[in-house]
Amino acid sequence: MQPRSSSSKLVDSILDTCGYGKLLECDSGMGMLLPEFVARGIDASIVVQSEAEVERINSAYPARCLKASPLRLPFPDEHVETVVSIGGLDTLAPEDIQAALREFYRVSSRYAFVRVSTGQNAAHAQRDWWETRCFEAGFRKHPLFYQVNPYESLNNDSADILIALEKAPREALQSYDLMVLVEERLLHTDMLRETGRRSDAHCIRYHKAAEHIRPGDRVLDVACGLGYGSHILYSASKARSVIGIDLSEFSVNYANAHYSRADAVRFEVGDAQSLSQIPDNSIDFITAFETIEHVPDPDIYLTELRRVLKPSGRLMVCAPNNWVDETGKDPNPYHLHVYTWERLIDECGSHFLLEKGFFQTAGGAMRYHHSPRSWIEVTPEKASEQDGEWVLLLCMADPVDGKRISYEETAWSLPDSSDFHVSAFARGYENPWIVRSMVAIGMRAGSETLLTSLQQRVLETSNETSADFGAALCGQIYALVRANSTTDARFREVRNAILRYAELPTPTPHQLRWQVSLLFAGGELARKKGEVHVARDFYSRCAALDVMPYSPLLGNKTLDALYWLTVLAVAEQDLKAARTHLERSVVEATRLVSASWLNIIGLPERPLTFGFPEISQLMDKAARAAYMLDLLDDCKAKPGLFHRESLGFFERRLRELEISVDTLSHQVIDTEARAQELGRQVVKLDAHAQELGRQVVKLDAHAQELARNLARAQNTARFYALRGVRFVSRRISNLITKNKP
């Protein structure tokens, strides 16, 4: 696999936020992204300031380049949907930067995407300087801003920073400019029009919440403030609609001016403790950020949130974590309660099931002033070694208690046909709400503990012949498969439960779905436990059931069962049986895709999003059978090659990707090991150098001592030599005097 270029990655970031609309690149002169945009089918053009560059670019991409200054773009208002500036703004003087940004605002109809270097000019070398200039020009942060700039990455911006922007409506700016926000800031502000840690902290919560919104959800943003969070929720998820409720009339007016969207996003004045305008069991997801500490009675507040939430609906709640001063009180006069991790768990746990917990820190405030931005997921239990400025919980309205509440399908459009079954949960389950919380991948609870609890409660409260019971039992069996430590007694108990359910006469389509799934899961559990004969029996029973009354998609289990029957047959050298299983896989796959596609995609004009991916998996498993058939006659002579051929086409690509990742991981590990070894060698050399230095110092001291001793010896010698001369002189003088006549 070829590595992707930096320009390709940058274009991905631009398109992932701004989409496929008409685009204008205002470049410093290189035009490096234009080929990428054109190759991807984007109606893109570019302005540069060099005549030579215009000629060069137009020779390759006719009529897509013209000479112009970013300070005066030769286009009418809202000429393009997105303006992109890569490496051009940071070459301008500060006053020209503002003029260029205002031109970007005028020419674009929706977005701007800017990359600037923070090292060009020390006067504006920080992200907050650039973001503020963009806000002053009429932009706000793009609702997907934090997809381009992950929260923790903002702790250490690189030399080049990315700023994804969205135009604030011109009419809204006339009524609510930035000065209005300054005046209102103590109570509330628009975090998409503010820079810095606090803005990042408030916005990222909504991004994190959007990850848990299911397709088609109706979302309630309680105490929505100025509406920026509701805007993020709608833009970053597959929510059908978002309604924001706030006590402040100013906030609601501002939010409607800036962020309302026909029937999809709207804002109303309302009390979080009395959501009278919201019907019972009508909301799928609620965000309730930094509100619980403000309301007079948190229990009434949580009761009201539970009232409006559907069974299996989710709530994400956030509170400041133990914000107290030296007196033990919260210094914020608007906070009526002090919350801790333990208190939030106690109060929310009395109304909802707890799915996930989070600790968030922004830094720069009263608590953790010097800490970096962080977002940490934890198990929602009182005992936690984590801490942070805010505590958050993802909660769920109990689906088991909602059994009597009428079910409404909001995730998918369903055909009006009695022959349609694949997602007709209202007809297939005693309590269809459990599908969202316990069954559907991508929708169900992300907590293994919560899933296990739900499964056990469904087993205890549902009819043993129901699809509900089959789903819960299947979930338990896969948990045992993952645990890989099933006792013999538990295995026998599970085996008998599977066989009882599999023997239900004239099953409904959804009962059939769980008969097939349970038999396959039983085969998986038996194989993991080494019970080969039991595994073969379960796989054979699974493959014998016709999945068509439910959906061809269930044939994935059929083909997987036949695959393992093939593997077990080859292991016992029974190639005749192996060939039978493989040939049947091919026949079954072609039969399944040749039938009606009603229970694969549903309505062709609004196809089920999982239909094509799952049928492509089925085809890949058929490809696996074809590969194995091609080499079956040589499997004894070439056993390793036969094993490698037992992968489907997409499985092979995944294997190649895994190998590439493993190779890169080993290279990183080797590089790190070499770096550590070099570090150790540097330390050793440094220690050796220091030891040599110490020896040099000692030798120097010794030499100096020798020099001093030599000097003393020389001085002594001179002294005694001089005394000797003087003595001899006196003796001679005395002799001469004595011998004079």
mmCIF file with all atom_site columns, N, CA and C in Angstrom, residues 75-123:
data_model
loop_
_atom_site.group_PDB
_atom_site.id
_atom_site.type_symbol
_atom_site.label_atom_id
_atom_site.label_alt_id
_atom_site.label_comp_id
_atom_site.label_asym_id
_atom_site.label_entity_id
_atom_site.label_seq_id
_atom_site.pdbx_PDB_ins_code
_atom_site.Cartn_x
_atom_site.Cartn_y
_atom_site.Cartn_z
_atom_site.occupancy
_atom_site.B_iso_or_equiv
_atom_site.pdbx_formal_charge
_atom_site.auth_seq_id
_atom_site.auth_comp_id
_atom_site.auth_asym_id
_atom_site.auth_atom_id
_atom_site.pdbx_PDB_model_num
ATOM 1   N N  . PHE A 1 75  ? -14.708 38.457 -7.631 1.00 0.00 ? 75  PHE A N  1
ATOM 2   C CA . PHE A 1 75  ? -15.875 37.587 -7.690 1.00 0.00 ? 75  PHE A CA 1
ATOM 3   C C  . PHE A 1 75  ? -17.029 38.260 -6.965 1.00 0.00 ? 75  PHE A C  1
ATOM 4   N N  . PRO A 1 76  ? -18.256 37.928 -7.352 1.00 0.00 ? 76  PRO A N  1
ATOM 5   C CA . PRO A 1 76  ? -19.417 38.458 -6.633 1.00 0.00 ? 76  PRO A CA 1
ATOM 6   C C  . PRO A 1 76  ? -19.551 37.823 -5.248 1.00 0.00 ? 76  PRO A C  1
ATOM 7   N N  . ASP A 1 77  ? -20.430 38.362 -4.440 1.00 0.00 ? 77  ASP A N  1
ATOM 8   C CA . ASP A 1 77  ? -20.677 37.814 -3.111 1.00 0.00 ? 77  ASP A CA 1
ATOM 9   C C  . ASP A 1 77  ? -21.142 36.359 -3.217 1.00 0.00 ? 77  ASP A C  1
ATOM 10  N N  . GLU A 1 78  ? -20.646 35.538 -2.298 1.00 0.00 ? 78  GLU A N  1
ATOM 11  C CA . GLU A 1 78  ? -21.033 34.125 -2.191 1.00 0.00 ? 78  GLU A CA 1
ATOM 12  C C  . GLU A 1 78  ? -20.854 33.381 -3.515 1.00 0.00 ? 78  GLU A C  1
ATOM 13  N N  . HIS A 1 79  ? -19.758 33.670 -4.175 1.00 0.00 ? 79  HIS A N  1
ATOM 14  C CA . HIS A 1 79  ? -19.467 33.064 -5.476 1.00 0.00 ? 79  HIS A CA 1
ATOM 15  C C  . HIS A 1 79  ? -19.155 31.576 -5.351 1.00 0.00 ? 79  HIS A C  1
ATOM 16  N N  . VAL A 1 80  ? -18.519 31.189 -4.252 1.00 0.00 ? 80  VAL A N  1
ATOM 17  C CA . VAL A 1 80  ? -18.169 29.786 -4.027 1.00 0.00 ? 80  VAL A CA 1
ATOM 18  C C  . VAL A 1 80  ? -18.696 29.367 -2.660 1.00 0.00 ? 80  VAL A C  1
ATOM 19  N N  . GLU A 1 81  ? -18.746 28.066 -2.440 1.00 0.00 ? 81  GLU A N  1
ATOM 20  C CA . GLU A 1 81  ? -19.194 27.591 -1.134 1.00 0.00 ? 81  GLU A CA 1
ATOM 21  C C  . GLU A 1 81  ? -18.075 27.660 -0.099 1.00 0.00 ? 81  GLU A C  1
ATOM 22  N N  . THR A 1 82  ? -16.847 27.343 -0.527 1.00 0.00 ? 82  THR A N  1
ATOM 23  C CA . THR A 1 82  ? -15.719 27.295 0.402  1.00 0.00 ? 82  THR A CA 1
ATOM 24  C C  . THR A 1 82  ? -14.520 28.022 -0.173 1.00 0.00 ? 82  THR A C  1
ATOM 25  N N  . VAL A 1 83  ? -13.869 28.823 0.670  1.00 0.00 ? 83  VAL A N  1
ATOM 26  C CA . VAL A 1 83  ? -12.587 29.442 0.334  1.00 0.00 ? 83  VAL A CA 1
ATOM 27  C C  . VAL A 1 83  ? -11.505 28.732 1.139  1.00 0.00 ? 83  VAL A C  1
ATOM 28  N N  . VAL A 1 84  ? -10.439 28.319 0.453  1.00 0.00 ? 84  VAL A N  1
ATOM 29  C CA . VAL A 1 84  ? -9.319  27.632 1.092  1.00 0.00 ? 84  VAL A CA 1
ATOM 30  C C  . VAL A 1 84  ? -8.072  28.484 0.945  1.00 0.00 ? 84  VAL A C  1
ATOM 31  N N  . SER A 1 85  ? -7.392  28.699 2.052  1.00 0.00 ? 85  SER A N  1
ATOM 32  C CA . SER A 1 85  ? -6.135  29.452 2.024  1.00 0.00 ? 85  SER A CA 1
ATOM 33  C C  . SER A 1 85  ? -5.055  28.621 2.692  1.00 0.00 ? 85  SER A C  1
ATOM 34  N N  . ILE A 1 86  ? -4.072  28.216 1.902  1.00 0.00 ? 86  ILE A N  1
ATOM 35  C CA . ILE A 1 86  ? -2.984  27.375 2.405  1.00 0.00 ? 86  ILE A CA 1
ATOM 36  C C  . ILE A 1 86  ? -1.673  28.126 2.219  1.00 0.00 ? 86  ILE A C  1
ATOM 37  N N  . GLY A 1 87  ? -1.152  28.671 3.306  1.00 0.00 ? 87  GLY A N  1
ATOM 38  C CA . GLY A 1 87  ? 0.153   29.313 3.261  1.00 0.00 ? 87  GLY A CA 1
ATOM 39  C C  . GLY A 1 87  ? 0.168   30.688 2.636  1.00 0.00 ? 87  GLY A C  1
ATOM 40  N N  . GLY A 1 88  ? -0.978  31.355 2.534  1.00 0.00 ? 88  GLY A N  1
ATOM 41  C CA . GLY A 1 88  ? -0.995  32.686 1.946  1.00 0.00 ? 88  GLY A CA 1
ATOM 42  C C  . GLY A 1 88  ? -1.169  33.790 2.969  1.00 0.00 ? 88  GLY A C  1
ATOM 43  N N  . LEU A 1 89  ? -2.042  33.582 3.942  1.00 0.00 ? 89  LEU A N  1
ATOM 44  C CA . LEU A 1 89  ? -2.352  34.645 4.900  1.00 0.00 ? 89  LEU A CA 1
ATOM 45  C C  . LEU A 1 89  ? -1.163  35.033 5.758  1.00 0.00 ? 89  LEU A C  1
ATOM 46  N N  . ASP A 1 90  ? -0.336  34.056 6.141  1.00 0.00 ? 90  ASP A N  1
ATOM 47  C CA . ASP A 1 90  ? 0.739   34.366 7.077  1.00 0.00 ? 90  ASP A CA 1
ATOM 48  C C  . ASP A 1 90  ? 1.886   35.147 6.439  1.00 0.00 ? 90  ASP A C  1
ATOM 49  N N  . THR A 1 91  ? 1.802   35.417 5.127  1.00 0.00 ? 91  THR A N  1
ATOM 50  C CA . THR A 1 91  ? 2.807   36.258 4.473  1.00 0.00 ? 91  THR A CA 1
ATOM 51  C C  . THR A 1 91  ? 2.377   37.720 4.447  1.00 0.00 ? 91  THR A C  1
ATOM 52  N N  . LEU A 1 92  ? 1.139   37.998 4.911  1.00 0.00 ? 92  LEU A N  1
ATOM 53  C CA . LEU A 1 92  ? 0.601   39.351 4.848  1.00 0.00 ? 92  LEU A CA 1
ATOM 54  C C  . LEU A 1 92  ? 0.860   40.117 6.141  1.00 0.00 ? 92  LEU A C  1
ATOM 55  N N  . ALA A 1 93  ? 0.805   41.434 6.032  1.00 0.00 ? 93  ALA A N  1
ATOM 56  C CA . ALA A 1 93  ? 0.874   42.284 7.219  1.00 0.00 ? 93  ALA A CA 1
ATOM 57  C C  . ALA A 1 93  ? -0.421  42.118 8.012  1.00 0.00 ? 93  ALA A C  1
ATOM 58  N N  . PRO A 1 94  ? -0.390  42.353 9.335  1.00 0.00 ? 94  PRO A N  1
ATOM 59  C CA . PRO A 1 94  ? -1.596  42.157 10.162 1.00 0.00 ? 94  PRO A CA 1
ATOM 60  C C  . PRO A 1 94  ? -2.831  42.872 9.643  1.00 0.00 ? 94  PRO A C  1
ATOM 61  N N  . GLU A 1 95  ? -2.665  44.123 9.187  1.00 0.00 ? 95  GLU A N  1
ATOM 62  C CA . GLU A 1 95  ? -3.843  44.850 8.702  1.00 0.00 ? 95  GLU A CA 1
ATOM 63  C C  . GLU A 1 95  ? -4.379  44.257 7.400  1.00 0.00 ? 95  GLU A C  1
ATOM 64  N N  . ASP A 1 96  ? -3.505  43.678 6.592  1.00 0.00 ? 96  ASP A N  1
ATOM 65  C CA . ASP A 1 96  ? -3.942  43.037 5.353  1.00 0.00 ? 96  ASP A CA 1
ATOM 66  C C  . ASP A 1 96  ? -4.594  41.680 5.619  1.00 0.00 ? 96  ASP A C  1
ATOM 67  N N  . ILE A 1 97  ? -4.170  41.014 6.680  1.00 0.00 ? 97  ILE A N  1
ATOM 68  C CA . ILE A 1 97  ? -4.784  39.739 7.049  1.00 0.00 ? 97  ILE A CA 1
ATOM 69  C C  . ILE A 1 97  ? -6.271  39.930 7.302  1.00 0.00 ? 97  ILE A C  1
ATOM 70  N N  . GLN A 1 98  ? -6.613  40.971 8.034  1.00 0.00 ? 98  GLN A N  1
ATOM 71  C CA . GLN A 1 98  ? -8.013  41.225 8.336  1.00 0.00 ? 98  GLN A CA 1
ATOM 72  C C  . GLN A 1 98  ? -8.799  41.520 7.056  1.00 0.00 ? 98  GLN A C  1
ATOM 73  N N  . ALA A 1 99  ? -8.193  42.283 6.152  1.00 0.00 ? 99  ALA A N  1
ATOM 74  C CA . ALA A 1 99  ? -8.867  42.604 4.891  1.00 0.00 ? 99  ALA A CA 1
ATOM 75  C C  . ALA A 1 99  ? -9.088  41.338 4.060  1.00 0.00 ? 99  ALA A C  1
ATOM 76  N N  . ALA A 1 100 ? -8.100  40.461 4.034  1.00 0.00 ? 100 ALA A N  1
ATOM 77  C CA . ALA A 1 100 ? -8.226  39.221 3.265  1.00 0.00 ? 100 ALA A CA 1
ATOM 78  C C  . ALA A 1 100 ? -9.322  38.327 3.854  1.00 0.00 ? 100 ALA A C  1
ATOM 79  N N  . LEU A 1 101 ? -9.385  38.224 5.173  1.00 0.00 ? 101 LEU A N  1
ATOM 80  C CA . LEU A 1 101 ? -10.412 37.402 5.803  1.00 0.00 ? 101 LEU A CA 1
ATOM 81  C C  . LEU A 1 101 ? -11.807 37.944 5.511  1.00 0.00 ? 101 LEU A C  1
ATOM 82  N N  . ARG A 1 102 ? -11.949 39.244 5.455  1.00 0.00 ? 102 ARG A N  1
ATOM 83  C CA . ARG A 1 102 ? -13.267 39.825 5.122  1.00 0.00 ? 102 ARG A CA 1
ATOM 84  C C  . ARG A 1 102 ? -13.639 39.517 3.670  1.00 0.00 ? 102 ARG A C  1
ATOM 85  N N  . GLU A 1 103 ? -12.631 39.451 2.800  1.00 0.00 ? 103 GLU A N  1
ATOM 86  C CA . GLU A 1 103 ? -12.894 39.045 1.421  1.00 0.00 ? 103 GLU A CA 1
ATOM 87  C C  . GLU A 1 103 ? -13.311 37.578 1.352  1.00 0.00 ? 103 GLU A C  1
ATOM 88  N N  . PHE A 1 104 ? -12.662 36.748 2.148  1.00 0.00 ? 104 PHE A N  1
ATOM 89  C CA . PHE A 1 104 ? -13.058 35.336 2.197  1.00 0.00 ? 104 PHE A CA 1
ATOM 90  C C  . PHE A 1 104 ? -14.511 35.222 2.649  1.00 0.00 ? 104 PHE A C  1
ATOM 91  N N  . TYR A 1 105 ? -14.876 36.017 3.647  1.00 0.00 ? 105 TYR A N  1
ATOM 92  C CA . TYR A 1 105 ? -16.253 35.989 4.149  1.00 0.00 ? 105 TYR A CA 1
ATOM 93  C C  . TYR A 1 105 ? -17.227 36.412 3.054  1.00 0.00 ? 105 TYR A C  1
ATOM 94  N N  . ARG A 1 106 ? -16.887 37.450 2.312  1.00 0.00 ? 106 ARG A N  1
ATOM 95  C CA . ARG A 1 106 ? -17.786 37.967 1.270  1.00 0.00 ? 106 ARG A CA 1
ATOM 96  C C  . ARG A 1 106 ? -17.968 36.966 0.147  1.00 0.00 ? 106 ARG A C  1
ATOM 97  N N  . VAL A 1 107 ? -16.879 36.335 -0.291 1.00 0.00 ? 107 VAL A N  1
ATOM 98  C CA . VAL A 1 107 ? -16.905 35.490 -1.486 1.00 0.00 ? 107 VAL A CA 1
ATOM 99  C C  . VAL A 1 107 ? -17.482 34.101 -1.194 1.00 0.00 ? 107 VAL A C  1
ATOM 100 N N  . SER A 1 108 ? -17.317 33.609 0.025  1.00 0.00 ? 108 SER A N  1
ATOM 101 C CA . SER A 1 108 ? -17.812 32.269 0.344  1.00 0.00 ? 108 SER A CA 1
ATOM 102 C C  . SER A 1 108 ? -19.278 32.331 0.752  1.00 0.00 ? 108 SER A C  1
ATOM 103 N N  . SER A 1 109 ? -19.985 31.237 0.529  1.00 0.00 ? 109 SER A N  1
ATOM 104 C CA . SER A 1 109 ? -21.376 31.153 0.959  1.00 0.00 ? 109 SER A CA 1
ATOM 105 C C  . SER A 1 109 ? -21.528 30.370 2.256  1.00 0.00 ? 109 SER A C  1
ATOM 106 N N  . ARG A 1 110 ? -20.502 29.536 2.603  1.00 0.00 ? 110 ARG A N  1
ATOM 107 C CA . ARG A 1 110 ? -20.640 28.729 3.821  1.00 0.00 ? 110 ARG A CA 1
ATOM 108 C C  . ARG A 1 110 ? -19.358 28.645 4.644  1.00 0.00 ? 110 ARG A C  1
ATOM 109 N N  . TYR A 1 111 ? -18.251 28.257 3.986  1.00 0.00 ? 111 TYR A N  1
ATOM 110 C CA . TYR A 1 111 ? -17.087 27.863 4.770  1.00 0.00 ? 111 TYR A CA 1
ATOM 111 C C  . TYR A 1 111 ? -15.808 28.542 4.306  1.00 0.00 ? 111 TYR A C  1
ATOM 112 N N  . ALA A 1 112 ? -14.820 28.500 5.204  1.00 0.00 ? 112 ALA A N  1
ATOM 113 C CA . ALA A 1 112 ? -13.435 28.819 4.862  1.00 0.00 ? 112 ALA A CA 1
ATOM 114 C C  . ALA A 1 112 ? -12.548 27.837 5.605  1.00 0.00 ? 112 ALA A C  1
ATOM 115 N N  . PHE A 1 113 ? -11.439 27.492 4.981  1.00 0.00 ? 113 PHE A N  1
ATOM 116 C CA . PHE A 1 113 ? -10.489 26.565 5.597  1.00 0.00 ? 113 PHE A CA 1
ATOM 117 C C  . PHE A 1 113 ? -9.110  27.180 5.440  1.00 0.00 ? 113 PHE A C  1
ATOM 118 N N  . VAL A 1 114 ? -8.448  27.406 6.585  1.00 0.00 ? 114 VAL A N  1
ATOM 119 C CA . VAL A 1 114 ? -7.206  28.165 6.588  1.00 0.00 ? 114 VAL A CA 1
ATOM 120 C C  . VAL A 1 114 ? -6.094  27.340 7.226  1.00 0.00 ? 114 VAL A C  1
ATOM 121 N N  . ARG A 1 115 ? -4.934  27.338 6.582  1.00 0.00 ? 115 ARG A N  1
ATOM 122 C CA . ARG A 1 115 ? -3.733  26.829 7.228  1.00 0.00 ? 115 ARG A CA 1
ATOM 123 C C  . ARG A 1 115 ? -2.708  27.951 7.263  1.00 0.00 ? 115 ARG A C  1
ATOM 124 N N  . VAL A 1 116 ? -2.177  28.222 8.451  1.00 0.00 ? 116 VAL A N  1
ATOM 125 C CA . VAL A 1 116 ? -1.189  29.291 8.613  1.00 0.00 ? 116 VAL A CA 1
ATOM 126 C C  . VAL A 1 116 ? -0.004  28.760 9.392  1.00 0.00 ? 116 VAL A C  1
ATOM 127 N N  . SER A 1 117 ? 1.142   29.387 9.169  1.00 0.00 ? 117 SER A N  1
ATOM 128 C CA . SER A 1 117 ? 2.350   29.049 9.905  1.00 0.00 ? 117 SER A CA 1
ATOM 129 C C  . SER A 1 117 ? 2.508   30.029 11.050 1.00 0.00 ? 117 SER A C  1
ATOM 130 N N  . THR A 1 118 ? 2.715   29.504 12.253 1.00 0.00 ? 118 THR A N  1
ATOM 131 C CA . THR A 1 118 ? 2.851   30.373 13.424 1.00 0.00 ? 118 THR A CA 1
ATOM 132 C C  . THR A 1 118 ? 4.272   30.893 13.582 1.00 0.00 ? 118 THR A C  1
ATOM 133 N N  . GLY A 1 119 ? 5.174   30.481 12.700 1.00 0.00 ? 119 GLY A N  1
ATOM 134 C CA . GLY A 1 119 ? 6.560   30.924 12.849 1.00 0.00 ? 119 GLY A CA 1
ATOM 135 C C  . GLY A 1 119 ? 6.945   32.081 11.953 1.00 0.00 ? 119 GLY A C  1
ATOM 136 N N  . GLN A 1 120 ? 6.019   32.548 11.114 1.00 0.00 ? 120 GLN A N  1
ATOM 137 C CA . GLN A 1 120 ? 6.353   33.600 10.164 1.00 0.00 ? 120 GLN A CA 1
ATOM 138 C C  . GLN A 1 120 ? 6.517   34.964 10.821 1.00 0.00 ? 120 GLN A C  1
ATOM 139 N N  . ASN A 1 121 ? 5.685   35.242 11.800 1.00 0.00 ? 121 ASN A N  1
ATOM 140 C CA . ASN A 1 121 ? 5.673   36.581 12.389 1.00 0.00 ? 121 ASN A CA 1
ATOM 141 C C  . ASN A 1 121 ? 5.373   36.461 13.871 1.00 0.00 ? 121 ASN A C  1
ATOM 142 N N  . ALA A 1 122 ? 6.315   36.886 14.704 1.00 0.00 ? 122 ALA A N  1
ATOM 143 C CA . ALA A 1 122 ? 6.155   36.741 16.148 1.00 0.00 ? 122 ALA A CA 1
ATOM 144 C C  . ALA A 1 122 ? 4.970   37.533 16.676 1.00 0.00 ? 122 ALA A C  1
ATOM 145 N N  . ALA A 1 123 ? 4.548   38.536 15.959 1.00 0.00 ? 123 ALA A N  1
ATOM 146 C CA . ALA A 1 123 ? 3.425   39.374 16.416 1.00 0.00 ? 123 ALA A CA 1
ATOM 147 C C  . ALA A 1 123 ? 2.113   38.605 16.399 1.00 0.00 ? 123 ALA A C  1
#
